PDB file of C-alpha atoms in Angstrom:
ATOM      1  CA  MET A 143      98.610 156.552 112.826  1.00  0.00           C
ATOM      2  CA  GLY A 144     101.419 157.484 115.194  1.00  0.00           C
ATOM      3  CA  SER A 145     100.639 155.547 118.262  1.00  0.00           C
ATOM      4  CA  TYR A 146     103.671 153.522 118.283  1.00  0.00           C
ATOM      5  CA  TYR A 147     106.159 155.714 116.616  1.00  0.00           C
ATOM      6  CA  TYR A 148     108.468 155.628 119.563  1.00  0.00           C
ATOM      7  CA  LEU A 149     108.225 151.714 119.800  1.00  0.00           C
ATOM      8  CA  ILE A 150     108.817 151.067 116.168  1.00  0.00           C
ATOM      9  CA  SER A 151     111.769 153.804 115.934  1.00  0.00           C
ATOM     10  CA  SER A 152     113.504 151.968 118.972  1.00  0.00           C
ATOM     11  CA  LEU A 153     113.545 148.423 117.354  1.00  0.00           C
ATOM     12  CA  PRO A 154     116.521 147.159 115.720  1.00  0.00           C
ATOM     13  CA  GLU A 155     116.786 147.032 111.749  1.00  0.00           C
ATOM     14  CA  VAL A 156     115.719 143.600 110.421  1.00  0.00           C
ATOM     15  CA  LYS A 157     117.953 142.342 107.672  1.00  0.00           C
ATOM     16  CA  LEU A 158     117.431 139.058 105.663  1.00  0.00           C
ATOM     17  CA  SER A 159     120.394 136.801 104.550  1.00  0.00           C
ATOM     18  CA  ASP A 160     122.941 138.707 106.859  1.00  0.00           C
ATOM     19  CA  THR A 161     124.418 136.312 109.309  1.00  0.00           C
ATOM     20  CA  LYS A 162     126.209 138.953 111.333  1.00  0.00           C
ATOM     21  CA  SER A 163     122.995 140.275 112.166  1.00  0.00           C
ATOM     22  CA  LYS A 164     121.925 139.003 115.776  1.00  0.00           C
ATOM     23  CA  TYR A 165     118.771 139.670 117.577  1.00  0.00           C
ATOM     24  CA  ASP A 166     117.656 138.954 121.103  1.00  0.00           C
ATOM     25  CA  ILE A 167     114.130 137.991 120.125  1.00  0.00           C
ATOM     26  CA  ASN A 168     112.912 137.815 123.810  1.00  0.00           C
ATOM     27  CA  ALA A 169     114.164 141.268 124.703  1.00  0.00           C
ATOM     28  CA  ILE A 170     112.468 142.478 121.427  1.00  0.00           C
ATOM     29  CA  ILE A 171     109.122 140.748 122.436  1.00  0.00           C
ATOM     30  CA  ASP A 172     109.494 142.212 125.902  1.00  0.00           C
ATOM     31  CA  SER A 173     109.964 145.665 124.343  1.00  0.00           C
ATOM     32  CA  ILE A 174     106.878 145.341 122.126  1.00  0.00           C
ATOM     33  CA  SER A 175     104.513 143.735 124.717  1.00  0.00           C
ATOM     34  CA  SER A 176     105.220 146.535 127.304  1.00  0.00           C
ATOM     35  CA  CYS A 177     104.436 149.268 124.839  1.00  0.00           C
ATOM     36  CA  LEU A 178     101.087 147.629 123.379  1.00  0.00           C
ATOM     37  CA  SER A 179      97.612 148.492 124.600  1.00  0.00           C
ATOM     38  CA  SER A 180      95.950 145.211 126.315  1.00  0.00           C
ATOM     39  CA  LYS A 181      93.793 144.959 123.015  1.00  0.00           C
ATOM     40  CA  ASP A 182      96.817 145.076 120.707  1.00  0.00           C
ATOM     41  CA  LEU A 183      98.800 142.781 122.821  1.00  0.00           C
ATOM     42  CA  SER A 184      95.876 140.244 122.572  1.00  0.00           C
ATOM     43  CA  PHE A 185      96.224 140.516 118.792  1.00  0.00           C
ATOM     44  CA  PHE A 186     100.136 140.250 118.976  1.00  0.00           C
ATOM     45  CA  ASN A 187      99.798 137.024 120.779  1.00  0.00           C
ATOM     46  CA  TYR A 188      98.443 135.377 117.718  1.00  0.00           C
ATOM     47  CA  PHE A 189     102.103 135.405 116.164  1.00  0.00           C
ATOM     48  CA  LEU A 190     103.578 133.768 119.324  1.00  0.00           C
ATOM     49  CA  TYR A 191     100.960 131.240 119.348  1.00  0.00           C
ATOM     50  CA  GLN A 192     102.602 129.740 116.272  1.00  0.00           C
ATOM     51  CA  ASN A 193     105.241 128.235 118.377  1.00  0.00           C
ATOM     52  CA  ASP A 194     102.606 127.134 121.154  1.00  0.00           C
ATOM     53  CA  ASN A 195     100.819 125.370 118.503  1.00  0.00           C
ATOM     54  CA  LYS A 196     103.955 123.257 117.461  1.00  0.00           C
ATOM     55  CA  ASN A 197     104.642 122.628 121.146  1.00  0.00           C
ATOM     56  CA  LEU A 198     101.121 121.453 121.733  1.00  0.00           C
ATOM     57  CA  VAL A 199     101.164 119.275 118.471  1.00  0.00           C
ATOM     58  CA  GLY A 200     104.473 117.734 119.662  1.00  0.00           C
ATOM     59  CA  LYS A 201     103.352 116.976 123.187  1.00  0.00           C
ATOM     60  CA  ILE A 202     100.111 115.124 121.820  1.00  0.00           C
ATOM     61  CA  ALA A 203     102.117 113.448 119.153  1.00  0.00           C
ATOM     62  CA  THR A 204     104.478 111.951 121.760  1.00  0.00           C
ATOM     63  CA  SER A 205     101.586 110.813 124.060  1.00  0.00           C
ATOM     64  CA  LYS A 206      99.956 108.942 121.181  1.00  0.00           C
ATOM     65  CA  GLY A 207     103.227 107.389 120.213  1.00  0.00           C
ATOM     66  CA  LEU A 208     103.640 109.222 116.893  1.00  0.00           C
ATOM     67  CA  PHE A 209     106.761 110.756 115.548  1.00  0.00           C
ATOM     68  CA  ASN A 210     107.325 114.197 117.200  1.00  0.00           C
ATOM     69  CA  PRO A 211     108.683 116.871 114.799  1.00  0.00           C
ATOM     70  CA  TYR A 212     109.012 119.201 117.681  1.00  0.00           C
ATOM     71  CA  PRO A 213     110.978 117.383 120.222  1.00  0.00           C
ATOM     72  CA  HIS A 214     112.290 120.566 121.931  1.00  0.00           C
ATOM     73  CA  HIS A 215     110.072 123.185 123.336  1.00  0.00           C
ATOM     74  CA  LEU A 216     109.906 126.117 120.779  1.00  0.00           C
ATOM     75  CA  GLU A 217     110.377 129.854 122.045  1.00  0.00           C
ATOM     76  CA  PRO A 218     109.325 132.317 121.976  1.00  0.00           C
ATOM     77  CA  SER A 219     105.933 131.165 123.236  1.00  0.00           C
ATOM     78  CA  ILE A 220     103.117 132.137 125.410  1.00  0.00           C
ATOM     79  CA  PHE A 221     103.165 129.031 127.375  1.00  0.00           C
ATOM     80  CA  SER A 222     106.155 127.455 129.087  1.00  0.00           C
ATOM     81  CA  LYS A 223     107.264 123.754 128.661  1.00  0.00           C
ATOM     82  CA  GLU A 224     105.705 123.128 132.130  1.00  0.00           C
ATOM     83  CA  GLU A 225     102.651 124.583 131.158  1.00  0.00           C
ATOM     84  CA  ILE A 226     102.298 122.680 127.734  1.00  0.00           C
ATOM     85  CA  ASP A 227     102.913 119.500 129.736  1.00  0.00           C
ATOM     86  CA  LYS A 228      99.776 120.063 131.609  1.00  0.00           C
ATOM     87  CA  TYR A 229      97.597 121.599 128.748  1.00  0.00           C
ATOM     88  CA  SER A 230      94.560 119.825 129.729  1.00  0.00           C
ATOM     89  CA  THR A 231      94.340 121.636 133.271  1.00  0.00           C
ATOM     90  CA  LEU A 232      95.237 125.153 131.774  1.00  0.00           C
ATOM     91  CA  SER A 233      92.330 127.608 132.011  1.00  0.00           C
ATOM     92  CA  ASN A 234      94.046 130.545 130.189  1.00  0.00           C
ATOM     93  CA  LEU A 235      94.207 129.042 126.761  1.00  0.00           C
ATOM     94  CA  PRO A 236      93.041 130.778 123.664  1.00  0.00           C
ATOM     95  CA  ILE A 237      89.580 129.899 122.574  1.00  0.00           C
ATOM     96  CA  TYR A 238      90.659 127.915 119.540  1.00  0.00           C
ATOM     97  CA  MET A 239      93.202 125.711 121.549  1.00  0.00           C
ATOM     98  CA  SER A 240      90.497 124.970 124.182  1.00  0.00           C
ATOM     99  CA  LYS A 241      88.057 123.892 121.372  1.00  0.00           C
ATOM    100  CA  PHE A 242      90.858 121.744 119.714  1.00  0.00           C
ATOM    101  CA  ILE A 243      91.545 119.901 123.097  1.00  0.00           C
ATOM    102  CA  GLU A 244      87.823 119.293 123.784  1.00  0.00           C
ATOM    103  CA  ASP A 245      87.203 118.143 120.369  1.00  0.00           C
ATOM    104  CA  SER A 246      90.206 115.876 120.359  1.00  0.00           C
ATOM    105  CA  LYS A 247      88.897 113.785 123.248  1.00  0.00           C
ATOM    106  CA  GLY A 248      88.564 110.237 122.002  1.00  0.00           C
ATOM    107  CA  ILE A 249      90.075 110.931 118.480  1.00  0.00           C
ATOM    108  CA  GLU A 250      92.537 108.083 117.249  1.00  0.00           C
ATOM    109  CA  TRP A 251      95.059 110.243 115.417  1.00  0.00           C
ATOM    110  CA  GLU A 252      96.466 108.704 112.280  1.00  0.00           C
ATOM    111  CA  SER A 253      99.465 110.959 111.881  1.00  0.00           C
ATOM    112  CA  VAL A 254     101.260 114.177 113.466  1.00  0.00           C
ATOM    113  CA  ARG A 255     100.002 116.069 110.240  1.00  0.00           C
ATOM    114  CA  GLN A 256      96.396 115.383 111.095  1.00  0.00           C
ATOM    115  CA  ILE A 257      96.917 116.601 114.524  1.00  0.00           C
ATOM    116  CA  GLU A 258      98.674 119.771 113.349  1.00  0.00           C
ATOM    117  CA  ASN A 259      96.394 120.611 110.561  1.00  0.00           C
ATOM    118  CA  THR A 260      93.147 120.195 112.589  1.00  0.00           C
ATOM    119  CA  LEU A 261      94.724 122.630 115.317  1.00  0.00           C
ATOM    120  CA  LEU A 262      95.919 124.893 112.380  1.00  0.00           C
ATOM    121  CA  ASN A 263      92.400 125.133 110.866  1.00  0.00           C
ATOM    122  CA  LEU A 264      91.006 126.346 114.353  1.00  0.00           C
ATOM    123  CA  TYR A 265      93.801 128.744 114.743  1.00  0.00           C
ATOM    124  CA  TYR A 266      93.023 130.347 111.234  1.00  0.00           C
ATOM    125  CA  GLU A 267      89.330 130.316 111.645  1.00  0.00           C
ATOM    126  CA  GLU A 268      89.662 132.290 114.974  1.00  0.00           C
ATOM    127  CA  MET A 269      92.144 134.792 113.279  1.00  0.00           C
ATOM    128  CA  LEU A 270      89.657 135.286 110.229  1.00  0.00           C
ATOM    129  CA  SER A 271      86.711 136.317 112.707  1.00  0.00           C
ATOM    130  CA  SER A 272      89.140 138.810 114.265  1.00  0.00           C
ATOM    131  CA  SER A 273      88.230 142.528 114.826  1.00  0.00           C
ATOM    132  CA  ASN A 274      91.682 143.472 113.389  1.00  0.00           C
ATOM    133  CA  SER A 275      91.852 143.585 109.569  1.00  0.00           C
ATOM    134  CA  PHE A 276      95.536 142.870 109.327  1.00  0.00           C
ATOM    135  CA  ILE A 277      94.957 139.417 111.570  1.00  0.00           C
ATOM    136  CA  ARG A 278      92.045 138.674 109.138  1.00  0.00           C
ATOM    137  CA  GLU A 279      94.037 139.325 105.881  1.00  0.00           C
ATOM    138  CA  TYR A 280      97.318 137.648 107.418  1.00  0.00           C
ATOM    139  CA  ALA A 281      95.301 134.419 108.389  1.00  0.00           C
ATOM    140  CA  SER A 282      93.527 134.281 104.956  1.00  0.00           C
ATOM    141  CA  PHE A 283      96.982 134.840 103.114  1.00  0.00           C
ATOM    142  CA  MET A 284      98.910 132.380 105.056  1.00  0.00           C
ATOM    143  CA  ARG A 285      96.343 129.564 104.911  1.00  0.00           C
ATOM    144  CA  ASN A 286      96.094 130.034 101.286  1.00  0.00           C
ATOM    145  CA  LEU A 287      99.868 130.327 100.734  1.00  0.00           C
ATOM    146  CA  LYS A 288     100.764 127.163 102.929  1.00  0.00           C
ATOM    147  CA  ASN A 289      98.104 125.117 101.256  1.00  0.00           C
ATOM    148  CA  VAL A 290      99.426 126.202  97.760  1.00  0.00           C
ATOM    149  CA  LEU A 291     102.936 125.347  98.732  1.00  0.00           C
ATOM    150  CA  ALA A 292     101.815 121.876 100.287  1.00  0.00           C
ATOM    151  CA  ALA A 293      99.773 121.013  97.031  1.00  0.00           C
ATOM    152  CA  LEU A 294     102.774 122.032  94.854  1.00  0.00           C
ATOM    153  CA  ASN A 295     105.180 119.832  96.964  1.00  0.00           C
ATOM    154  CA  GLY A 296     102.787 116.898  96.866  1.00  0.00           C
ATOM    155  CA  ARG A 297     102.386 117.162  93.238  1.00  0.00           C
ATOM    156  CA  ALA A 298     106.083 117.235  92.882  1.00  0.00           C
ATOM    157  CA  LEU A 299     106.457 113.985  95.025  1.00  0.00           C
ATOM    158  CA  GLY A 300     103.842 112.279  93.087  1.00  0.00           C
ATOM    159  CA  TYR A 301     100.972 112.344  95.658  1.00  0.00           C
ATOM    160  CA  SER A 302      97.449 111.366  94.633  1.00  0.00           C
ATOM    161  CA  SER A 303      94.612 113.743  95.348  1.00  0.00           C
ATOM    162  CA  GLU A 304      93.869 112.007  98.445  1.00  0.00           C
ATOM    163  CA  GLU A 305      97.376 112.263  99.901  1.00  0.00           C
ATOM    164  CA  ILE A 306      97.561 115.844  98.951  1.00  0.00           C
ATOM    165  CA  SER A 307      94.159 116.430 100.637  1.00  0.00           C
ATOM    166  CA  LYS A 308      95.842 115.210 104.034  1.00  0.00           C
ATOM    167  CA  GLU A 309      98.487 117.896 103.820  1.00  0.00           C
ATOM    168  CA  LEU A 310      95.990 120.894 103.592  1.00  0.00           C
ATOM    169  CA  VAL A 311      94.549 122.960 106.156  1.00  0.00           C
ATOM    170  CA  GLY A 312      90.780 123.735 106.383  1.00  0.00           C
ATOM    171  CA  ASP A 313      87.723 123.095 104.164  1.00  0.00           C
ATOM    172  CA  TYR A 314      87.055 125.835 101.874  1.00  0.00           C
ATOM    173  CA  SER A 315      86.606 126.390  98.299  1.00  0.00           C
ATOM    174  CA  LEU A 316      90.575 126.502  97.548  1.00  0.00           C
ATOM    175  CA  ILE A 317      90.879 123.028  98.990  1.00  0.00           C
ATOM    176  CA  SER A 318      88.801 121.315  96.370  1.00  0.00           C
ATOM    177  CA  ALA A 319      90.733 123.050  93.480  1.00  0.00           C
ATOM    178  CA  LEU A 320      94.117 122.061  95.073  1.00  0.00           C
ATOM    179  CA  THR A 321      93.107 118.380  95.176  1.00  0.00           C
ATOM    180  CA  LYS A 322      91.049 117.903  92.179  1.00  0.00           C
ATOM    181  CA  SER A 323      92.504 120.193  89.441  1.00  0.00           C
ATOM    182  CA  THR A 324      95.212 119.279  87.019  1.00  0.00           C
ATOM    183  CA  ALA A 325      95.748 122.794  85.860  1.00  0.00           C
ATOM    184  CA  SER A 326      99.296 124.138  86.480  1.00  0.00           C
ATOM    185  CA  ASP A 327      97.691 126.924  88.535  1.00  0.00           C
ATOM    186  CA  PHE A 328      94.943 124.686  89.991  1.00  0.00           C
ATOM    187  CA  GLY A 329      92.515 126.699  88.134  1.00  0.00           C
ATOM    188  CA  VAL A 330      92.520 129.528  90.741  1.00  0.00           C
ATOM    189  CA  GLY A 331      94.838 132.028  88.893  1.00  0.00           C
ATOM    190  CA  LYS A 332      92.356 134.645  88.780  1.00  0.00           C
ATOM    191  CA  GLU A 333      91.292 134.377  92.506  1.00  0.00           C
ATOM    192  CA  LEU A 334      94.924 134.024  93.636  1.00  0.00           C
ATOM    193  CA  PRO A 335      97.002 136.289  91.156  1.00  0.00           C
ATOM    194  CA  TYR A 336     100.204 135.418  93.091  1.00  0.00           C
ATOM    195  CA  ILE A 337      99.942 131.654  92.296  1.00  0.00           C
ATOM    196  CA  ASN A 338     101.899 131.964  89.135  1.00  0.00           C
ATOM    197  CA  SER A 339     104.686 133.678  90.908  1.00  0.00           C
ATOM    198  CA  ILE A 340     104.713 130.884  93.460  1.00  0.00           C
ATOM    199  CA  ILE A 341     104.625 128.112  90.608  1.00  0.00           C
ATOM    200  CA  GLU A 342     107.534 130.069  88.867  1.00  0.00           C
ATOM    201  CA  LEU A 343     109.496 130.235  91.991  1.00  0.00           C
ATOM    202  CA  PHE A 344     109.039 126.659  92.987  1.00  0.00           C
ATOM    203  CA  ASN A 345     109.737 125.169  89.567  1.00  0.00           C
ATOM    204  CA  SER A 346     112.944 127.303  89.116  1.00  0.00           C
ATOM    205  CA  SER A 347     114.418 126.608  92.489  1.00  0.00           C
ATOM    206  CA  ASP A 348     116.504 123.963  93.895  1.00  0.00           C
ATOM    207  CA  LYS A 349     114.069 121.349  95.262  1.00  0.00           C
ATOM    208  CA  ALA A 350     116.944 119.438  96.875  1.00  0.00           C
ATOM    209  CA  ASP A 351     117.417 122.448  99.115  1.00  0.00           C
ATOM    210  CA  PRO A 352     115.934 121.688 102.639  1.00  0.00           C
ATOM    211  CA  TYR A 353     115.072 125.487 102.919  1.00  0.00           C
ATOM    212  CA  ASN A 354     113.478 125.833  99.533  1.00  0.00           C
ATOM    213  CA  MET A 355     109.876 125.978 100.737  1.00  0.00           C
ATOM    214  CA  GLU A 356     110.899 128.546 103.348  1.00  0.00           C
ATOM    215  CA  ASN A 357     112.794 130.630 100.995  1.00  0.00           C
ATOM    216  CA  ILE A 358     109.650 130.764  98.629  1.00  0.00           C
ATOM    217  CA  GLU A 359     107.387 131.560 101.557  1.00  0.00           C
ATOM    218  CA  CYS A 360     109.495 134.246 103.021  1.00  0.00           C
ATOM    219  CA  SER A 361     109.578 135.961  99.693  1.00  0.00           C
ATOM    220  CA  LEU A 362     105.869 136.043  99.260  1.00  0.00           C
ATOM    221  CA  VAL A 363     105.014 137.006 102.888  1.00  0.00           C
ATOM    222  CA  LYS A 364     107.457 140.063 102.518  1.00  0.00           C
ATOM    223  CA  GLU A 365     105.675 141.261  99.531  1.00  0.00           C
ATOM    224  CA  PHE A 366     102.442 140.682 101.234  1.00  0.00           C
ATOM    225  CA  LEU A 367     103.481 142.669 104.272  1.00  0.00           C
ATOM    226  CA  ASP A 368     104.895 145.447 102.297  1.00  0.00           C
ATOM    227  CA  LYS A 369     101.402 145.771 100.505  1.00  0.00           C
ATOM    228  CA  GLN A 370      99.656 145.840 103.912  1.00  0.00           C
ATOM    229  CA  THR A 371     101.888 148.659 105.440  1.00  0.00           C
ATOM    230  CA  SER A 372     102.784 150.579 102.260  1.00  0.00           C
ATOM    231  CA  ILE A 373     100.563 153.664 103.312  1.00  0.00           C
ATOM    232  CA  LYS A 374     101.350 153.183 107.181  1.00  0.00           C
ATOM    233  CA  SER A 375     104.217 154.048 109.404  1.00  0.00           C
ATOM    234  CA  PHE A 376     103.828 153.628 113.049  1.00  0.00           C
ATOM    235  CA  THR A 377     100.659 151.762 113.469  1.00  0.00           C
ATOM    236  CA  ILE A 378     100.077 148.297 115.195  1.00  0.00           C
ATOM    237  CA  ASP A 379     100.143 146.566 111.688  1.00  0.00           C
ATOM    238  CA  ASN A 380     103.701 147.920 111.430  1.00  0.00           C
ATOM    239  CA  VAL A 381     104.544 146.157 114.683  1.00  0.00           C
ATOM    240  CA  PHE A 382     102.991 142.963 113.426  1.00  0.00           C
ATOM    241  CA  ALA A 383     104.876 143.340 110.195  1.00  0.00           C
ATOM    242  CA  TYR A 384     108.133 143.977 112.019  1.00  0.00           C
ATOM    243  CA  TYR A 385     107.602 140.823 114.083  1.00  0.00           C
ATOM    244  CA  ILE A 386     106.719 138.612 111.208  1.00  0.00           C
ATOM    245  CA  ASN A 387     109.974 139.861 109.200  1.00  0.00           C
ATOM    246  CA  LEU A 388     112.039 139.233 112.287  1.00  0.00           C
ATOM    247  CA  THR A 389     111.135 135.643 112.665  1.00  0.00           C
ATOM    248  CA  TYR A 390     112.001 134.991 109.053  1.00  0.00           C
ATOM    249  CA  ALA A 391     115.311 136.996 109.358  1.00  0.00           C
ATOM    250  CA  ILE A 392     116.282 134.865 112.524  1.00  0.00           C
ATOM    251  CA  SER A 393     115.566 131.643 110.899  1.00  0.00           C
ATOM    252  CA  ILE A 394     117.210 132.441 107.592  1.00  0.00           C
ATOM    253  CA  ASN A 395     120.244 134.091 109.144  1.00  0.00           C
ATOM    254  CA  GLY A 396     120.827 131.259 111.628  1.00  0.00           C
ATOM    255  CA  ARG A 397     121.032 128.572 108.947  1.00  0.00           C
ATOM    256  CA  ASN A 398     124.052 126.439 108.543  1.00  0.00           C
ATOM    257  CA  GLU A 399     125.124 123.267 106.894  1.00  0.00           C
ATOM    258  CA  GLU A 400     124.451 121.207 109.995  1.00  0.00           C
ATOM    259  CA  GLU A 401     120.988 122.567 110.782  1.00  0.00           C
ATOM    260  CA  GLY A 402     120.116 122.351 107.015  1.00  0.00           C
ATOM    261  CA  LYS A 403     121.030 118.316 107.193  1.00  0.00           C
ATOM    262  CA  LYS A 404     119.056 118.128 110.433  1.00  0.00           C
ATOM    263  CA  HIS A 405     116.059 120.138 108.877  1.00  0.00           C
ATOM    264  CA  LEU A 406     116.102 117.625 105.908  1.00  0.00           C
ATOM    265  CA  ASP A 407     116.433 114.493 108.035  1.00  0.00           C
ATOM    266  CA  THR A 408     113.569 115.723 110.052  1.00  0.00           C
ATOM    267  CA  LEU A 409     111.465 116.179 106.661  1.00  0.00           C
ATOM    268  CA  ILE A 410     112.227 112.905 105.436  1.00  0.00           C
ATOM    269  CA  THR A 411     111.285 111.084 108.703  1.00  0.00           C
ATOM    270  CA  THR A 412     108.022 112.943 108.739  1.00  0.00           C
ATOM    271  CA  LEU A 413     107.260 111.804 105.353  1.00  0.00           C
ATOM    272  CA  LYS A 414     108.207 108.082 106.130  1.00  0.00           C
ATOM    273  CA  ASN A 415     106.088 108.057 109.216  1.00  0.00           C
ATOM    274  CA  GLU A 416     103.216 109.614 107.438  1.00  0.00           C
ATOM    275  CA  VAL A 417     103.428 107.016 104.575  1.00  0.00           C
ATOM    276  CA  PHE A 418     103.589 104.114 106.963  1.00  0.00           C
ATOM    277  CA  SER A 419     100.543 105.478 108.867  1.00  0.00           C
ATOM    278  CA  MET A 420      98.444 105.715 105.758  1.00  0.00           C
TER     279      MET A 420
END
């Protein structure tokens, strides 16, 4: 229980919606990585892979002549821009990424969303088979949450069931409900008790706000993390939760009007490209 007491005690406090709070995320990652056991570090890397996934998707999209929603190399990440540029020759990729690259040979991608969702499906599946319970629970929660948010957004935009299905990740029971059910809670309120809270937040918020989806996601992820670590203090799970909260804080605290407009423009461009590719 106390294996990471000194590490966690030394990390700066994370504050949401505080523009004065500044974090050197690379220095924080270095501090965390230097203190973790090799096994725990391999688990921690899954959270850094989120940017690697986007960088890889962007690289492939550009090479296929598709719209690239990630034109700049995102940090922090495990792999540098130079390594991602030569991704097909890398030998130290995580298993899910290697499988994605191998399975992708010869595929004619229809859209960047198809590329990203195919990769994310493998990413989540690998995490769901992890020996670490936090990793498994986090992957299950995030996959469900992102799919529910995507389905609600698709429904609000008037997407058909087929169009909504293209926005979702994975092939499991929830996907069928999100694409076929006409119920307000997609008929999964008992299986996902938090879905009514999501719907309430979604319906009561400003859909014109380009950060609306992130606000809802952040709120629900924080609640999930609090539950996962409520009876723990200085375990590896607390380190994971700290880093996840940190990434949301950096994103939310760093917002400004210009970035919001760019974010909205990117979303609109993505939607236009996906519509034209259908």
